[in-house]
Short mmCIF file of C-alpha atoms and ligand atoms in Angstrom, two decimals:
data_model
loop_
_atom_site.label_atom_id
_atom_site.label_comp_id
_atom_site.label_asym_id
_atom_site.label_seq_id
_atom_site.Cartn_x
_atom_site.Cartn_y
_atom_site.Cartn_z
CA MET A 1 26.94 23.98 -22.87
CA ALA A 2 28.23 26.80 -20.69
CA THR A 3 31.07 28.47 -21.98
CA MET A 4 33.98 30.36 -20.72
CA LYS A 5 36.69 33.07 -21.71
CA GLY A 6 40.45 32.20 -21.69
CA LEU A 7 43.85 33.81 -22.70
CA ALA A 8 45.15 31.05 -25.22
CA MET A 9 48.03 30.24 -27.34
CA LEU A 10 46.85 30.44 -30.79
CA GLY A 11 49.76 29.10 -32.44
CA PHE A 12 53.58 29.88 -32.37
CA ASP A 13 54.14 33.57 -31.30
CA LYS A 14 50.37 34.29 -30.97
CA ILE A 15 48.24 34.80 -28.16
CA GLY A 16 44.27 35.75 -27.94
CA TRP A 17 40.99 35.44 -26.03
CA ILE A 18 39.01 32.51 -26.90
CA GLU A 19 35.63 31.09 -25.84
CA LYS A 20 35.54 27.52 -24.92
CA GLU A 21 33.40 25.03 -22.98
CA VAL A 22 33.53 24.97 -19.21
CA PRO A 23 35.45 21.63 -18.40
CA GLU A 24 33.62 18.61 -17.12
CA VAL A 25 34.38 17.18 -13.91
CA GLY A 26 35.29 13.51 -13.32
CA PRO A 27 34.35 11.73 -10.06
CA ASN A 28 37.89 12.67 -8.46
CA ASP A 29 38.21 16.31 -9.76
CA ALA A 30 37.23 19.67 -9.20
CA LEU A 31 36.33 22.65 -11.26
CA CYS A 32 37.78 25.99 -9.82
CA ARG A 33 37.45 29.65 -10.56
CA PRO A 34 40.53 31.87 -9.96
CA LEU A 35 40.97 34.46 -7.15
CA ALA A 36 44.28 35.56 -8.49
CA ILE A 37 46.39 34.43 -11.47
CA SER A 38 50.14 35.13 -12.53
CA PRO A 39 51.80 34.86 -15.84
CA CYS A 40 55.16 32.90 -15.85
CA THR A 41 58.42 32.87 -17.82
CA SER A 42 57.41 29.22 -18.64
CA ASP A 43 54.28 30.74 -20.61
CA VAL A 44 56.88 32.76 -22.44
CA HIS A 45 58.92 29.77 -23.29
CA THR A 46 55.75 27.91 -24.62
CA VAL A 47 54.47 30.75 -26.84
CA TRP A 48 57.67 32.61 -27.92
CA GLU A 49 60.35 30.12 -27.88
CA HIS A 50 58.23 27.08 -29.15
CA ALA A 51 59.83 25.09 -26.47
CA ILE A 52 57.06 22.28 -26.21
CA GLY A 53 55.93 22.51 -30.15
CA ASP A 54 52.93 24.07 -31.48
CA ARG A 55 49.70 24.11 -29.77
CA HIS A 56 46.38 25.60 -31.26
CA ASP A 57 43.75 27.31 -28.70
CA LEU A 58 45.53 25.99 -25.71
CA ILE A 59 44.63 28.27 -22.74
CA LEU A 60 47.80 29.30 -20.98
CA GLY A 61 48.61 29.61 -17.34
CA HIS A 62 49.66 27.31 -14.48
CA GLU A 63 49.72 29.55 -11.60
CA ALA A 64 46.60 30.50 -9.41
CA SER A 65 44.78 30.49 -6.34
CA ALA A 66 41.01 29.68 -6.63
CA GLU A 67 37.72 29.00 -5.11
CA VAL A 68 36.32 25.50 -5.74
CA VAL A 69 33.06 25.58 -7.77
CA GLU A 70 32.12 21.97 -7.98
CA VAL A 71 33.71 18.69 -6.93
CA GLY A 72 33.20 14.95 -8.30
CA SER A 73 31.17 12.36 -6.32
CA LEU A 74 34.44 10.71 -4.81
CA VAL A 75 36.29 14.05 -3.68
CA LYS A 76 36.38 13.83 0.17
CA ASP A 77 38.08 16.94 1.36
CA PHE A 78 37.12 19.68 -0.71
CA LYS A 79 33.75 21.46 -1.60
CA PRO A 80 32.21 24.16 -3.59
CA GLY A 81 33.18 27.75 -1.85
CA ASP A 82 36.51 26.28 -0.44
CA ARG A 83 39.53 28.58 -1.01
CA VAL A 84 42.50 26.72 -2.37
CA ILE A 85 46.31 26.73 -3.45
CA ILE A 86 46.81 25.34 -7.23
CA PRO A 87 49.97 23.68 -7.69
CA ALA A 88 51.48 24.17 -11.15
CA ILE A 89 52.14 20.51 -11.26
CA THR A 90 49.29 18.09 -10.62
CA PRO A 91 50.42 14.47 -10.87
CA ASP A 92 48.68 11.23 -11.27
CA TRP A 93 49.40 9.94 -7.86
CA GLU A 94 48.68 6.15 -8.50
CA ALA A 95 51.34 5.96 -11.18
CA VAL A 96 54.56 4.00 -10.37
CA GLU A 97 56.77 6.95 -11.21
CA SER A 98 54.79 8.72 -8.24
CA GLN A 99 55.39 5.95 -5.86
CA ALA A 100 58.82 5.98 -6.87
CA GLY A 101 59.12 9.57 -5.56
CA PHE A 102 59.00 11.31 -8.90
CA SER A 103 55.44 12.34 -9.28
CA GLN A 104 56.44 15.15 -11.67
CA HIS A 105 56.93 12.37 -14.11
CA SER A 106 53.56 10.36 -13.44
CA TYR A 107 53.07 8.08 -16.68
CA GLY A 108 56.27 9.63 -18.37
CA MET A 109 58.55 12.36 -18.64
CA LEU A 110 57.24 15.75 -17.16
CA ASN A 111 53.50 14.39 -17.21
CA GLY A 112 52.89 15.93 -14.01
CA TRP A 113 52.86 19.13 -15.64
CA LYS A 114 49.26 19.36 -17.26
CA PHE A 115 47.94 22.91 -17.10
CA SER A 116 48.92 24.73 -20.41
CA ASN A 117 50.82 21.68 -21.53
CA SER A 118 48.52 18.63 -21.84
CA LYS A 119 45.09 20.29 -21.16
CA ASP A 120 43.87 23.93 -20.84
CA GLY A 121 45.63 26.05 -17.99
CA THR A 122 44.58 28.70 -15.34
CA PHE A 123 44.07 31.84 -17.56
CA ALA A 124 40.53 30.89 -17.84
CA GLU A 125 37.14 31.88 -16.05
CA TYR A 126 37.09 28.37 -14.88
CA PHE A 127 39.56 25.41 -14.90
CA HIS A 128 39.70 21.55 -14.16
CA VAL A 129 41.90 20.06 -11.36
CA ASN A 130 42.50 16.31 -11.71
CA GLN A 131 42.61 14.18 -8.39
CA ALA A 132 41.55 17.08 -6.30
CA ASP A 133 42.19 15.19 -2.95
CA GLY A 134 45.96 14.98 -4.02
CA ASN A 135 46.47 18.02 -5.67
CA LEU A 136 44.41 20.94 -4.02
CA ALA A 137 45.53 22.28 -0.90
CA HIS A 138 43.24 24.74 1.60
CA LEU A 139 44.36 28.12 1.51
CA PRO A 140 44.94 29.34 5.29
CA ASP A 141 43.11 32.52 5.87
CA GLU A 142 46.40 34.38 6.66
CA ILE A 143 47.62 34.25 3.20
CA SER A 144 46.02 36.76 0.62
CA ALA A 145 44.89 35.55 -2.81
CA ALA A 146 47.78 37.29 -4.41
CA ASP A 147 50.53 35.76 -2.29
CA ALA A 148 48.93 32.47 -2.76
CA VAL A 149 49.75 32.60 -6.39
CA MET A 150 53.35 32.52 -5.60
CA LEU A 151 52.81 29.03 -3.83
CA SER A 152 51.87 27.71 -7.28
CA ASP A 153 55.18 27.68 -8.77
CA MET A 154 57.73 30.34 -7.56
CA VAL A 155 58.25 29.09 -4.08
CA PRO A 156 57.98 25.33 -5.05
CA THR A 157 60.24 25.70 -7.69
CA GLY A 158 62.99 27.88 -5.99
CA PHE A 159 62.97 25.73 -2.94
CA HIS A 160 63.10 22.73 -5.04
CA GLY A 161 66.30 23.94 -6.42
CA ALA A 162 67.62 24.28 -2.87
CA ASN A 163 66.54 20.87 -1.78
CA LEU A 164 67.96 19.45 -5.12
CA ALA A 165 71.45 21.22 -4.14
CA GLU A 166 71.08 19.75 -0.67
CA VAL A 167 72.31 23.03 0.77
CA ALA A 168 73.55 22.47 4.34
CA TYR A 169 74.39 24.76 7.01
CA GLY A 170 77.50 27.17 6.48
CA GLU A 171 77.74 26.27 2.78
CA THR A 172 78.51 28.72 0.01
CA VAL A 173 75.92 28.65 -2.61
CA VAL A 174 75.81 30.44 -6.10
CA VAL A 175 72.55 30.92 -7.53
CA ILE A 176 72.63 31.81 -11.19
CA GLY A 177 69.69 34.00 -12.22
CA ILE A 178 67.54 36.15 -9.72
CA GLY A 179 64.03 36.36 -11.42
CA PRO A 180 61.44 35.30 -9.25
CA VAL A 181 62.37 31.53 -9.50
CA GLY A 182 66.24 32.40 -8.64
CA LEU A 183 65.10 34.71 -5.80
CA MET A 184 62.91 31.87 -4.19
CA ALA A 185 66.04 29.64 -4.70
CA VAL A 186 67.99 32.37 -2.63
CA ALA A 187 65.26 32.47 0.03
CA GLY A 188 65.19 28.55 0.21
CA THR A 189 68.86 28.38 0.48
CA VAL A 190 69.08 30.81 3.33
CA LEU A 191 66.14 28.83 5.07
CA ARG A 192 68.41 25.63 4.79
CA GLY A 193 71.27 27.51 6.62
CA ALA A 194 73.60 28.52 3.65
CA GLY A 195 76.51 30.67 4.79
CA ARG A 196 77.26 32.66 1.81
CA VAL A 197 75.12 32.96 -1.04
CA TYR A 198 76.04 34.73 -4.26
CA ALA A 199 73.15 35.97 -6.27
CA VAL A 200 73.85 36.54 -10.11
CA GLY A 201 71.66 38.90 -12.16
CA SER A 202 71.79 42.37 -13.52
CA ARG A 203 68.59 44.03 -12.67
CA LYS A 204 68.74 46.27 -9.87
CA ARG A 205 65.36 45.60 -8.48
CA CYS A 206 66.10 41.85 -8.46
CA GLN A 207 69.41 42.41 -6.73
CA GLU A 208 67.75 44.60 -3.92
CA VAL A 209 65.27 41.65 -3.39
CA ALA A 210 67.98 39.15 -3.31
CA LEU A 211 69.76 41.00 -0.66
CA ALA A 212 66.41 41.12 1.38
CA TYR A 213 66.07 37.42 1.10
CA GLY A 214 69.57 37.05 2.77
CA ALA A 215 72.01 36.86 -0.52
CA THR A 216 75.35 38.10 0.79
CA ASP A 217 77.09 38.94 -2.47
CA LEU A 218 75.84 40.20 -5.91
CA VAL A 219 77.34 39.23 -9.16
CA ASN A 220 76.48 41.04 -12.45
CA TYR A 221 76.85 38.80 -15.49
CA LYS A 222 77.06 41.75 -17.69
CA ASP A 223 80.42 43.11 -15.66
CA GLY A 224 82.41 39.78 -17.09
CA ASP A 225 82.88 36.09 -16.59
CA ILE A 226 81.00 35.20 -13.59
CA VAL A 227 83.27 32.31 -12.95
CA GLU A 228 86.21 34.76 -12.73
CA GLN A 229 84.01 37.27 -10.51
CA VAL A 230 83.10 34.40 -7.90
CA LYS A 231 86.62 33.04 -7.76
CA GLU A 232 88.02 36.42 -7.22
CA ALA A 233 85.45 37.04 -4.35
CA GLN A 234 86.31 33.40 -2.94
CA HIS A 235 90.10 34.04 -3.23
CA GLY A 236 90.34 30.85 -5.70
CA LYS A 237 88.29 28.85 -3.31
CA PRO A 238 85.57 26.59 -5.06
CA VAL A 239 81.98 26.82 -3.96
CA ASP A 240 79.86 24.15 -2.53
CA LYS A 241 76.69 24.27 -4.53
CA VAL A 242 75.47 26.00 -7.73
CA ILE A 243 71.61 26.64 -8.53
CA LEU A 244 70.85 27.28 -11.87
CA ALA A 245 67.66 29.62 -12.40
CA GLY A 246 68.31 31.66 -15.31
CA GLY A 247 70.70 32.20 -18.33
CA GLY A 248 71.13 29.22 -21.03
CA LEU A 249 73.03 26.33 -21.55
CA GLU A 250 76.51 27.82 -20.90
CA THR A 251 75.40 28.10 -17.06
CA PHE A 252 76.32 24.34 -16.70
CA ASP A 253 79.86 24.82 -17.95
CA GLN A 254 80.35 27.87 -15.66
CA ALA A 255 78.76 26.04 -12.64
CA VAL A 256 81.08 22.87 -13.14
CA ARG A 257 83.93 25.53 -13.25
CA MET A 258 83.21 26.92 -9.87
CA VAL A 259 82.09 23.93 -7.72
CA ARG A 260 84.07 21.93 -5.40
CA PRO A 261 84.69 18.06 -5.78
CA GLY A 262 81.70 16.26 -4.47
CA GLY A 263 79.67 19.52 -4.94
CA ILE A 264 76.27 19.66 -6.49
CA VAL A 265 75.01 21.75 -9.65
CA ALA A 266 71.16 21.82 -9.38
CA ASN A 267 69.24 23.26 -12.44
CA ILE A 268 65.53 24.26 -12.00
CA ASN A 269 65.96 26.49 -15.10
CA TYR A 270 63.58 25.46 -18.08
CA LEU A 271 65.82 25.16 -21.14
CA GLY A 272 63.70 26.63 -23.86
CA THR A 273 66.32 26.52 -26.69
CA GLY A 274 69.59 24.82 -27.83
CA GLU A 275 70.49 21.29 -28.14
CA TYR A 276 73.46 19.92 -26.06
CA ILE A 277 74.87 20.83 -22.73
CA GLN A 278 78.69 20.84 -22.54
CA ILE A 279 80.43 19.86 -19.51
CA PRO A 280 84.11 20.79 -18.91
CA ARG A 281 86.13 17.56 -18.81
CA VAL A 282 89.24 18.76 -16.77
CA GLU A 283 86.87 20.73 -14.24
CA TRP A 284 84.60 17.76 -13.96
CA GLY A 285 87.64 15.81 -12.54
CA LEU A 286 88.21 14.05 -15.94
CA GLY A 287 84.94 12.45 -15.29
CA MET A 288 85.95 11.45 -11.66
CA GLY A 289 85.21 14.62 -9.65
CA HIS A 290 82.13 13.47 -7.95
CA ILE A 291 80.40 16.77 -8.93
CA ARG A 292 76.68 15.69 -9.49
CA ILE A 293 74.48 17.72 -11.98
CA VAL A 294 70.88 17.26 -11.43
CA GLY A 295 67.83 18.93 -12.65
CA GLY A 296 64.14 18.79 -11.61
CA LEU A 297 60.44 20.24 -12.32
CA MET A 298 59.02 21.39 -9.16
CA PRO A 299 56.91 18.94 -7.16
CA GLY A 300 53.31 19.59 -6.96
CA GLY A 301 50.63 17.80 -4.69
CA ARG A 302 48.78 18.72 -1.60
CA LYS A 303 51.33 17.93 0.99
CA ASN A 304 54.00 20.12 -0.65
CA MET A 305 51.70 22.84 -0.80
CA GLU A 306 50.37 22.77 2.71
CA TYR A 307 53.84 22.83 4.08
CA LEU A 308 54.96 25.60 1.93
CA ALA A 309 51.95 27.45 3.18
CA GLN A 310 53.23 27.25 6.58
CA VAL A 311 56.43 28.96 5.63
CA LEU A 312 54.20 31.98 4.66
CA VAL A 313 51.72 31.72 7.47
CA ASN A 314 54.75 31.68 10.30
CA LYS A 315 56.31 34.57 8.24
CA ARG A 316 59.33 32.86 7.44
CA LEU A 317 59.04 34.20 3.96
CA ASP A 318 57.50 37.47 2.50
CA VAL A 319 56.49 36.64 -1.02
CA GLY A 320 54.80 40.12 -1.37
CA ARG A 321 58.45 41.48 -2.40
CA LEU A 322 58.20 39.52 -5.67
CA LEU A 323 54.81 40.93 -6.68
CA THR A 324 55.82 44.19 -8.49
CA HIS A 325 52.85 44.62 -10.74
CA ARG A 326 49.56 44.43 -9.68
CA PHE A 327 46.31 44.22 -11.76
CA SER A 328 42.71 43.63 -10.80
CA ARG A 329 40.86 42.80 -13.95
CA PHE A 330 40.72 39.49 -15.88
CA GLU A 331 41.39 41.28 -19.08
CA ASP A 332 44.84 42.75 -17.64
CA LEU A 333 46.28 38.95 -17.90
CA GLU A 334 47.41 39.85 -21.61
CA GLU A 335 49.27 42.87 -20.28
CA GLY A 336 50.76 40.75 -17.41
CA LEU A 337 51.79 38.04 -19.88
CA LEU A 338 53.50 40.65 -22.21
CA LEU A 339 55.51 42.17 -19.19
CA MET A 340 56.65 38.68 -18.57
CA LYS A 341 57.88 38.42 -22.05
CA ASP A 342 59.44 41.78 -22.26
CA LYS A 343 60.89 41.84 -18.63
CA PRO A 344 61.18 45.53 -17.90
CA ARG A 345 63.90 46.21 -15.66
CA ASP A 346 61.53 46.82 -12.69
CA LEU A 347 59.58 43.75 -13.17
CA ILE A 348 59.72 40.80 -10.91
CA LYS A 349 56.32 39.04 -11.08
CA PRO A 350 52.95 40.50 -12.28
CA VAL A 351 49.67 39.20 -10.32
CA ILE A 352 46.06 39.81 -11.26
CA GLU A 353 44.22 39.80 -8.32
CA LEU A 354 40.41 39.25 -9.23
CA THR A 355 38.02 41.53 -7.40
CA SER A 356 34.76 40.06 -8.17
P1 NDP B 401 63.38 35.48 -15.29
O1 NDP B 401 63.69 35.58 -16.78
O2 NDP B 401 62.53 36.61 -14.46
O3 NDP B 401 64.90 35.43 -14.53
C1 NDP B 401 66.05 35.03 -15.18
C2 NDP B 401 67.39 35.43 -14.51
O4 NDP B 401 68.44 34.92 -15.03
C3 NDP B 401 67.49 37.10 -14.36
O5 NDP B 401 67.89 37.24 -13.29
C4 NDP B 401 68.52 37.05 -15.47
O6 NDP B 401 69.06 38.54 -15.24
C5 NDP B 401 69.17 36.02 -15.35
N1 NDP B 401 70.24 35.78 -16.50
C6 NDP B 401 69.72 35.99 -17.87
N2 NDP B 401 70.71 35.61 -18.69
C7 NDP B 401 71.81 35.32 -17.80
C8 NDP B 401 73.33 34.84 -18.05
N3 NDP B 401 73.66 34.79 -19.27
N4 NDP B 401 73.98 34.64 -16.89
C9 NDP B 401 73.36 34.85 -15.81
N5 NDP B 401 72.15 35.17 -15.51
C10 NDP B 401 71.55 35.45 -16.41
O7 NDP B 401 63.06 34.23 -15.03
P2 NDP B 401 62.11 33.27 -13.99
O8 NDP B 401 62.93 33.48 -12.60
O9 NDP B 401 60.66 33.72 -13.96
O10 NDP B 401 62.36 31.76 -14.19
C11 NDP B 401 63.55 31.31 -14.29
C12 NDP B 401 63.38 29.81 -15.29
O11 NDP B 401 62.85 28.88 -14.22
C13 NDP B 401 62.64 30.14 -16.45
O12 NDP B 401 63.34 29.37 -17.50
C14 NDP B 401 61.22 29.20 -16.17
O13 NDP B 401 60.69 28.81 -17.24
C15 NDP B 401 62.06 28.28 -15.33
N6 NDP B 401 60.99 27.46 -14.31
C16 NDP B 401 61.00 26.24 -13.92
C17 NDP B 401 60.25 25.61 -13.21
C18 NDP B 401 60.68 24.24 -12.77
O14 NDP B 401 59.67 23.51 -12.07
N7 NDP B 401 61.95 23.75 -12.80
C19 NDP B 401 59.02 26.27 -12.93
C20 NDP B 401 58.92 27.34 -13.11
C21 NDP B 401 59.71 28.10 -13.92
P3 NDP B 401 68.51 39.69 -15.45
O15 NDP B 401 67.31 39.80 -16.15
O16 NDP B 401 68.80 40.59 -14.00
O17 NDP B 401 69.51 40.66 -16.48
ZN1 ZN B 402 55.17 28.82 -13.67
#
């Protein structure tokens, strides 16, 4: 049996390199080898915040671009040697939840999230992709392997926030949290035609990139209550939409205090700790304010990836701005993941673009 190397969660708070068997490929599946990989804040929630419970020798990672190495006998549109985009979320497309439009939850809550959750992830020399025809997307030549990794999770998650918020022309939107996910929410919000866009974060580098993506106002949560800061800038007028992409459970309370009747609070943040979310009764219109609170896991799948790739191919979005720390060796993954955990102030996103 051939074996491969991978960076794994060994248990709570512990990561390490392990050797495992190369995964077997079923008739509809593919085996891929990464061309570029990126660690994610979600990997940090998994290992160091214990968000999904204990895991032993689970290979981490869900963001990669890749080359197809092997396909199952029933795979129609992909063959060995193809360059592909790997969505972080790889649903079971036949499930009733998928047919109902919520493929993220195929066969149960969040079950579309398989990499580094219910099976080994992309931090390996090889990884398995279920339902290759539905979940892989061909990577256009115009997109580099490093940029393509941002199509796995950062672009689809941030844009999902803008979609959940149903951002419309001219609207005023607050994006709370401007790490890579929030920055993609800013970019998606601007592409959907928002007017004024407030970006909430404290790191200067992220603030600069938020402005480059089209944010009009910066709010630093370390300078005092963000509700007061936004209200002051708005001369008391509520905003149309709030997208949550950082901070803790308190952000729901803050968002409801800022948004207008009939507005939307859209969460794409992964709530790694805490128990209950509190909603302020009066500002929620005594329960009758038509303020919608929604939250969603990014949609995966081939169609979504192919369409998002066109946003890059046609130069509507430069994801290169997110890639602040670049590495070239597989072994550098560990440093990349620890950077994601420690969040130095100049970090947005590390990427490991493999050269051989
Ligand atoms: P980062 O940690 O890089 O960014 C978090 C942002 O939130 C930063 O801008 C930070 O500010 C800001 N922030 C921190 N505390 C507060 C606060 N109290 N009030 C307001 N803002 C605050 O995370 P990522 O961008 O990588 O990821 C964001 C979240 O999205 C994570 O929880 C991640 O797991 C989740 N996620 C969700 C997915 C989905 O499908 N829904 C998929 C992928 C990720 P600063 O650092 O500048 O001080
Ligand atoms: Zn991720």
